mmCIF file of C-alpha atoms in Angstrom:
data_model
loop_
_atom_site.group_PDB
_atom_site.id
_atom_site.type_symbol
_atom_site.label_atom_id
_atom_site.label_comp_id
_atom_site.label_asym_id
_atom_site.label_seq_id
_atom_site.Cartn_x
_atom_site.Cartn_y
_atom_site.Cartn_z
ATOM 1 C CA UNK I 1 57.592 216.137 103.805
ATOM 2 C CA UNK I 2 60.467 213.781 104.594
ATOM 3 C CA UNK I 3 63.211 213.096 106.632
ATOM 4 C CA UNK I 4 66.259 211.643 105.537
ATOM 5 C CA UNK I 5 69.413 210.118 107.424
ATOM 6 C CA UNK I 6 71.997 208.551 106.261
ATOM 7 C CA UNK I 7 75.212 207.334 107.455
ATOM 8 C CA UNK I 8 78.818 205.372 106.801
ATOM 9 C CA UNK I 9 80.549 202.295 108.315
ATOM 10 C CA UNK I 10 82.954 199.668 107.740
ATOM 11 C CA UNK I 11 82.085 196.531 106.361
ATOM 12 C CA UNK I 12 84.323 193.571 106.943
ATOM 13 C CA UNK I 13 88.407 194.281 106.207
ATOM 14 C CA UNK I 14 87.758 196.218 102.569
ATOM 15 C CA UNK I 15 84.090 197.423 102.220
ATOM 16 C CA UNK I 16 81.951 200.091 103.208
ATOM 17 C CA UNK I 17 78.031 200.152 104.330
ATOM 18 C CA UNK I 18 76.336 203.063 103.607
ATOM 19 C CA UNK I 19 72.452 202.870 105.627
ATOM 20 C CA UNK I 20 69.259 205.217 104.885
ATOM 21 C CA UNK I 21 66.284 205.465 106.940
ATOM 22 C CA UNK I 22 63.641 207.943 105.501
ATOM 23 C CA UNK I 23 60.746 208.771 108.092
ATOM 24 C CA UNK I 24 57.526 211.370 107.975
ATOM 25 C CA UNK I 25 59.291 215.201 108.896
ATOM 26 C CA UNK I 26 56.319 215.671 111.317
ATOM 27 C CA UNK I 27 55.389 212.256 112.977
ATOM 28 C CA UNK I 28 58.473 210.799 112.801
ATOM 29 C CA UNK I 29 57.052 207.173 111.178
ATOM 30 C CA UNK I 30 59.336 205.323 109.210
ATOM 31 C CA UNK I 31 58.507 204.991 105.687
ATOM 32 C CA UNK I 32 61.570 202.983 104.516
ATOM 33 C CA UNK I 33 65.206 201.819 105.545
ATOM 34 C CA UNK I 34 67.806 200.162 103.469
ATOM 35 C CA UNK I 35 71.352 199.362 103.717
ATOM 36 C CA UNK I 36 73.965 198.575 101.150
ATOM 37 C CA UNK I 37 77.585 197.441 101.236
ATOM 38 C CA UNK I 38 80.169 198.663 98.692
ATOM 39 C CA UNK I 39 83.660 197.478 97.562
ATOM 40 C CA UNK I 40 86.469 199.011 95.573
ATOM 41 C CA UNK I 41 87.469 197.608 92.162
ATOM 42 C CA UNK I 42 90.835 197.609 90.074
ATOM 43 C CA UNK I 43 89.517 199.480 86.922
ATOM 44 C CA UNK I 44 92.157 197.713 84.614
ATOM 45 C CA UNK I 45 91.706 194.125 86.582
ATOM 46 C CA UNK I 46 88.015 194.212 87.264
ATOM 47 C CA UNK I 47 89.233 192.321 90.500
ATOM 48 C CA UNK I 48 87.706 193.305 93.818
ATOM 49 C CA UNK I 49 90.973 195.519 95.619
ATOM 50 C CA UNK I 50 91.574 196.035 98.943
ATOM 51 C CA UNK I 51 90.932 199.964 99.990
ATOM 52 C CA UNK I 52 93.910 202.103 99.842
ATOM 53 C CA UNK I 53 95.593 203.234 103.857
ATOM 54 C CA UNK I 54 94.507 207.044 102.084
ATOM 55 C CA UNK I 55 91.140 206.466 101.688
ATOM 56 C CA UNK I 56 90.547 204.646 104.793
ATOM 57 C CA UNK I 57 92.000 207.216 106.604
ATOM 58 C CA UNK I 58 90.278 209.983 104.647
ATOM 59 C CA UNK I 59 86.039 208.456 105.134
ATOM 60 C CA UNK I 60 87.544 206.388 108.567
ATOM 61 C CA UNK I 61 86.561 209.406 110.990
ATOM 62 C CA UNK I 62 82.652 209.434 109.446
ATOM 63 C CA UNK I 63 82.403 205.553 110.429
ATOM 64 C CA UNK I 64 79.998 204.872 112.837
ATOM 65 C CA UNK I 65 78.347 201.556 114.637
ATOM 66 C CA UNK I 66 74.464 202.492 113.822
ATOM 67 C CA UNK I 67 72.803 199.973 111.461
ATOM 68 C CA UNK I 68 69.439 200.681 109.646
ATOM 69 C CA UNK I 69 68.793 197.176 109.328
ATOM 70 C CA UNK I 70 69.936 194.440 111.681
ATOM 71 C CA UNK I 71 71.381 191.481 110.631
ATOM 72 C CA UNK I 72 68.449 189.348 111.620
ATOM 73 C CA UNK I 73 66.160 191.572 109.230
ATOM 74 C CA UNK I 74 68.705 191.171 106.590
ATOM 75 C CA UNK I 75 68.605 187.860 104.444
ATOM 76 C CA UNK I 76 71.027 186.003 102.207
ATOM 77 C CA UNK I 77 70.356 185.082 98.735
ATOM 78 C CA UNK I 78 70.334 181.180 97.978
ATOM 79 C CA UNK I 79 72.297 180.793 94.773
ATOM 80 C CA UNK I 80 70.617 181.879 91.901
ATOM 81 C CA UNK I 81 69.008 179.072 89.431
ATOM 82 C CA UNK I 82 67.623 179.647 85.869
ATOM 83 C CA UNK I 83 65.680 176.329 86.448
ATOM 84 C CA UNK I 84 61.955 175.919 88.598
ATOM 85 C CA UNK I 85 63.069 172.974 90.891
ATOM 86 C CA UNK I 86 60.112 172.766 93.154
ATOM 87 C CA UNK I 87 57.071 172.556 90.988
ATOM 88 C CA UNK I 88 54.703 174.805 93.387
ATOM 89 C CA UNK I 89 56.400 177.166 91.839
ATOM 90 C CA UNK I 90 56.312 179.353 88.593
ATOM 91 C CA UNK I 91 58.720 180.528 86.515
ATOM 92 C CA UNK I 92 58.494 184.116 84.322
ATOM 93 C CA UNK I 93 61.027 185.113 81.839
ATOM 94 C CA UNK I 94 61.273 188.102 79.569
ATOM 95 C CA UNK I 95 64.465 187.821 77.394
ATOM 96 C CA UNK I 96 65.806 190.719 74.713
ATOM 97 C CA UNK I 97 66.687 193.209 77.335
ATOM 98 C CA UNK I 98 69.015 196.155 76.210
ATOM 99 C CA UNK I 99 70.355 199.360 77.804
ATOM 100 C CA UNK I 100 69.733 202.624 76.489
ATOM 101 C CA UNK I 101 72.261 205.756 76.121
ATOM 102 C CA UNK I 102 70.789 207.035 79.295
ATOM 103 C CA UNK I 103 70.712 204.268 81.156
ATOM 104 C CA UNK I 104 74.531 204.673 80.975
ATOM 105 C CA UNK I 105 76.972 206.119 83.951
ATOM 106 C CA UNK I 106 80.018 208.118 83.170
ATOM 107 C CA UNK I 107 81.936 204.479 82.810
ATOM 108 C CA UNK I 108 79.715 203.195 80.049
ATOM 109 C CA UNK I 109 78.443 201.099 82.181
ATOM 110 C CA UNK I 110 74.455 200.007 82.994
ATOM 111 C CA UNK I 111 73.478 202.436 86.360
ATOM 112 C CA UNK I 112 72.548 199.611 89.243
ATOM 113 C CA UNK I 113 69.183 201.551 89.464
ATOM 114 C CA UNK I 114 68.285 199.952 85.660
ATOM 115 C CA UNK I 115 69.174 196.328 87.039
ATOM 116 C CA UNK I 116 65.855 197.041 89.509
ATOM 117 C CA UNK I 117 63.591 197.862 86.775
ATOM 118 C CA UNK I 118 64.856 194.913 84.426
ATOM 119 C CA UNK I 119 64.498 192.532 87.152
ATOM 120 C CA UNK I 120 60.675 193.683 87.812
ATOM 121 C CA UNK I 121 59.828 193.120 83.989
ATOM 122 C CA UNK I 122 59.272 189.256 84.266
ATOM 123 C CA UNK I 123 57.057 189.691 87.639
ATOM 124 C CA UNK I 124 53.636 188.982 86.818
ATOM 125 C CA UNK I 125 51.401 191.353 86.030
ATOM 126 C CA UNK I 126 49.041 189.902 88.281
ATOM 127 C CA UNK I 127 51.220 190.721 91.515
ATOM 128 C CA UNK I 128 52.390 193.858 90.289
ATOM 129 C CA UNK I 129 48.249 195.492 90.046
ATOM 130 C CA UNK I 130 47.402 193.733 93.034
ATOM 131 C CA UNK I 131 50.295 193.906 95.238
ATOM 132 C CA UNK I 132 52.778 196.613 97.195
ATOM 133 C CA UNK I 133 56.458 195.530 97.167
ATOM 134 C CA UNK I 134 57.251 195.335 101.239
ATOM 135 C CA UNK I 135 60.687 194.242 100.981
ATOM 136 C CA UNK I 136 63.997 194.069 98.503
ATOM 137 C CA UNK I 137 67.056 192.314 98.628
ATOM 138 C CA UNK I 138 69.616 192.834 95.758
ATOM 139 C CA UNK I 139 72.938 191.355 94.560
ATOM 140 C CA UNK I 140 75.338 193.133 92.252
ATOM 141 C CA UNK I 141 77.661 190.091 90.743
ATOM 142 C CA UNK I 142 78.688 191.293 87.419
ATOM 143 C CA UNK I 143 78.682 194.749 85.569
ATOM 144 C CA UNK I 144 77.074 195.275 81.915
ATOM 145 C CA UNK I 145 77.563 197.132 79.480
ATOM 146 C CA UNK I 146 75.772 199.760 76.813
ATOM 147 C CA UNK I 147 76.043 196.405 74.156
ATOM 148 C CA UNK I 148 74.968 193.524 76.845
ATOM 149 C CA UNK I 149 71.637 191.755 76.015
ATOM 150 C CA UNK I 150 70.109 190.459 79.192
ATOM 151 C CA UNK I 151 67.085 187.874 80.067
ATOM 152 C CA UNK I 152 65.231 188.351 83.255
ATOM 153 C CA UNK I 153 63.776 185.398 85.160
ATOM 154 C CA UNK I 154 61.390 185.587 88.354
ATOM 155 C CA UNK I 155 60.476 182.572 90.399
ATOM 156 C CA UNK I 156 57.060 182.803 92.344
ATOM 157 C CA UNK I 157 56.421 181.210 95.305
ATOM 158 C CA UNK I 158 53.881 181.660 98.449
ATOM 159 C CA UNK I 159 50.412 182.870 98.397
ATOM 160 C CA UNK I 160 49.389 186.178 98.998
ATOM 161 C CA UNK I 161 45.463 185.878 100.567
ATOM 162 C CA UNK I 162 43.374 188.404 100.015
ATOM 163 C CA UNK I 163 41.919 190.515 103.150
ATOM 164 C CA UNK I 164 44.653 189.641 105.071
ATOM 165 C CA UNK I 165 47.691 192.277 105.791
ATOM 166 C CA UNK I 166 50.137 189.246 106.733
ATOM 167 C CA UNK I 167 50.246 187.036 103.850
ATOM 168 C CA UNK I 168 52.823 187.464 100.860
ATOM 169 C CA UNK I 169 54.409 186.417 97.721
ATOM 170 C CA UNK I 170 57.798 185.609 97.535
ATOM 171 C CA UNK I 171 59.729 186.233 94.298
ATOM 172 C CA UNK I 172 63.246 184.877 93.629
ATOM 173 C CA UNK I 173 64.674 186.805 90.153
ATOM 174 C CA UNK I 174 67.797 186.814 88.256
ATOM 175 C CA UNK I 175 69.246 188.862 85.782
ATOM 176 C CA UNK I 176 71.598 187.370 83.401
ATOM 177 C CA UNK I 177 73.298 188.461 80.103
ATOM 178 C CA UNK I 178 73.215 185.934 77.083
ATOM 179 C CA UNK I 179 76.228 184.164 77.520
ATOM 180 C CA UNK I 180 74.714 183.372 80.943
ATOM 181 C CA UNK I 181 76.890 184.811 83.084
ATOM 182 C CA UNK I 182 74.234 186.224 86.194
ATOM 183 C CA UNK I 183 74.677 189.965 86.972
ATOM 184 C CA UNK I 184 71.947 190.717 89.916
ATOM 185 C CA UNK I 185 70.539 188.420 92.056
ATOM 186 C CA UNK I 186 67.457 189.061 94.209
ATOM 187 C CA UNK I 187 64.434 188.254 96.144
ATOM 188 C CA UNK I 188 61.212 190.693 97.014
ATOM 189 C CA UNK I 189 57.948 190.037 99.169
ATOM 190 C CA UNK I 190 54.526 191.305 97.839
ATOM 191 C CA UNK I 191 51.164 192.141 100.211
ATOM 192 C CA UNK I 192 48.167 193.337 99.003
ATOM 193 C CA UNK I 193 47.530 196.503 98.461
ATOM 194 C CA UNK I 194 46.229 198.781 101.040
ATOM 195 C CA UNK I 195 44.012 202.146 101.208
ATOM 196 C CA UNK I 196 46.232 204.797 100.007
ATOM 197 C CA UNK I 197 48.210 206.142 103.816
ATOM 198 C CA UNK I 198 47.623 202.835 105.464
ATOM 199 C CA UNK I 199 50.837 201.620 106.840
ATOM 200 C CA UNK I 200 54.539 202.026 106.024
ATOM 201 C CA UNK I 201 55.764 201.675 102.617
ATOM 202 C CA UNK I 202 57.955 198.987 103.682
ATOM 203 C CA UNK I 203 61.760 197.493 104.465
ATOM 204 C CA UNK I 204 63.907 197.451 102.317
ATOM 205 C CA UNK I 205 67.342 195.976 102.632
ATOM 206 C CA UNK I 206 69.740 196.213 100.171
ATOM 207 C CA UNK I 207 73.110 194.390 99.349
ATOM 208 C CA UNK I 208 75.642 196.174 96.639
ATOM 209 C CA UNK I 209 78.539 194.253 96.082
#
């Protein structure tokens, strides 16, 4: 049984954070937190728009200062590449990716919740068996549509050694449509997997933009 808060505040002059933190209903142990920003959008522009006086002042008086994650946990995304430049690295791409009718929102457009499961199809096999995700940082940069055709890249890097709980792999992905125009970049950690109940599930910070 679960717990769930979650809560509103402002972010910067024209978005919105929204923050979750999900614990155990009877010892009170945190299983995850995230936090996400929003921003509004001119529907005939597709330009980012500053947030109407009326709907400011409607959500305003649910604002408050508490933060999930802090901005030391957080982390920003280095700009995405669709080339390895460090050669320690490894590079994983699965191209022909396509939405399905239900993978649609009332706008025709791709839910953000696909974009997660698209980016985790070029992660190796190997880490997904082996590993627990512990972290997850996403950002939203373009929207698709029920005709896009996407191509999903993942750049390994780090070790993950086995036996012990503090090592990880570090994955840097991108999602991009054909023309190559990127619509979510992100990064995730990896540990190895533990005895089922040991531990937390993990952090999970989120960016939506």
């Amino acid at each position: 049984m679960v717990q769930v808060d979650t809560w509103v505040a402002s972010a910067g002059k024209n978005g919105m954070r929204r923050d979750w933190h999900i614990r155990d209903y009877n010892s009170g142990r945190t299983i995850l937190k995230a936090t996400s920003v929003w921003v509004m959008m001119n529907k005939t522009t597709r330009r980012l728009s500053k947030m109407p006086d009326e709907v400011r002042g409607e959500i305003g008086p649910h604002f408050n200062d508490r933060s999930a994650i802090t901005e030391e946990q957080g982390e920003k995304l280095a700009k995405p590449r669709n080339k390895v430049v460090d050669p320690a690295n490894k590079q994983f791409i699965r191209k022909g990716l396509t939405p399905k009718w239900g993978d649609l929102d009332v706008n025709q457009h791709v839910n953000n919740v696909k974009y997660i499961g698209w980016i985790l199809e070029s992660a190796p096999i190997s880490i997904l068996e082996k590993h627990e995700l512990a972290s997850m940082t996403l950002d939203y940069r373009k929207e698709c549509c029920r005709d896009s055709v996407l191509q999903s890249l993942t750049n390994v890097s780090g070790e993950c050694v086995d036996g012990s709980p503090d090592s990880a792999i570090q994955c840097d992905h991108l999602l991009q449509l054909e023309s190559g125009a990127d619509v979510v970049k992100a990064h995730t950690t990896w540990r190895p997997k533990r005895a089922h109940g040991e531990g937390n599930l993990g952090l999970f910070p989120v960016e939506s933009a």
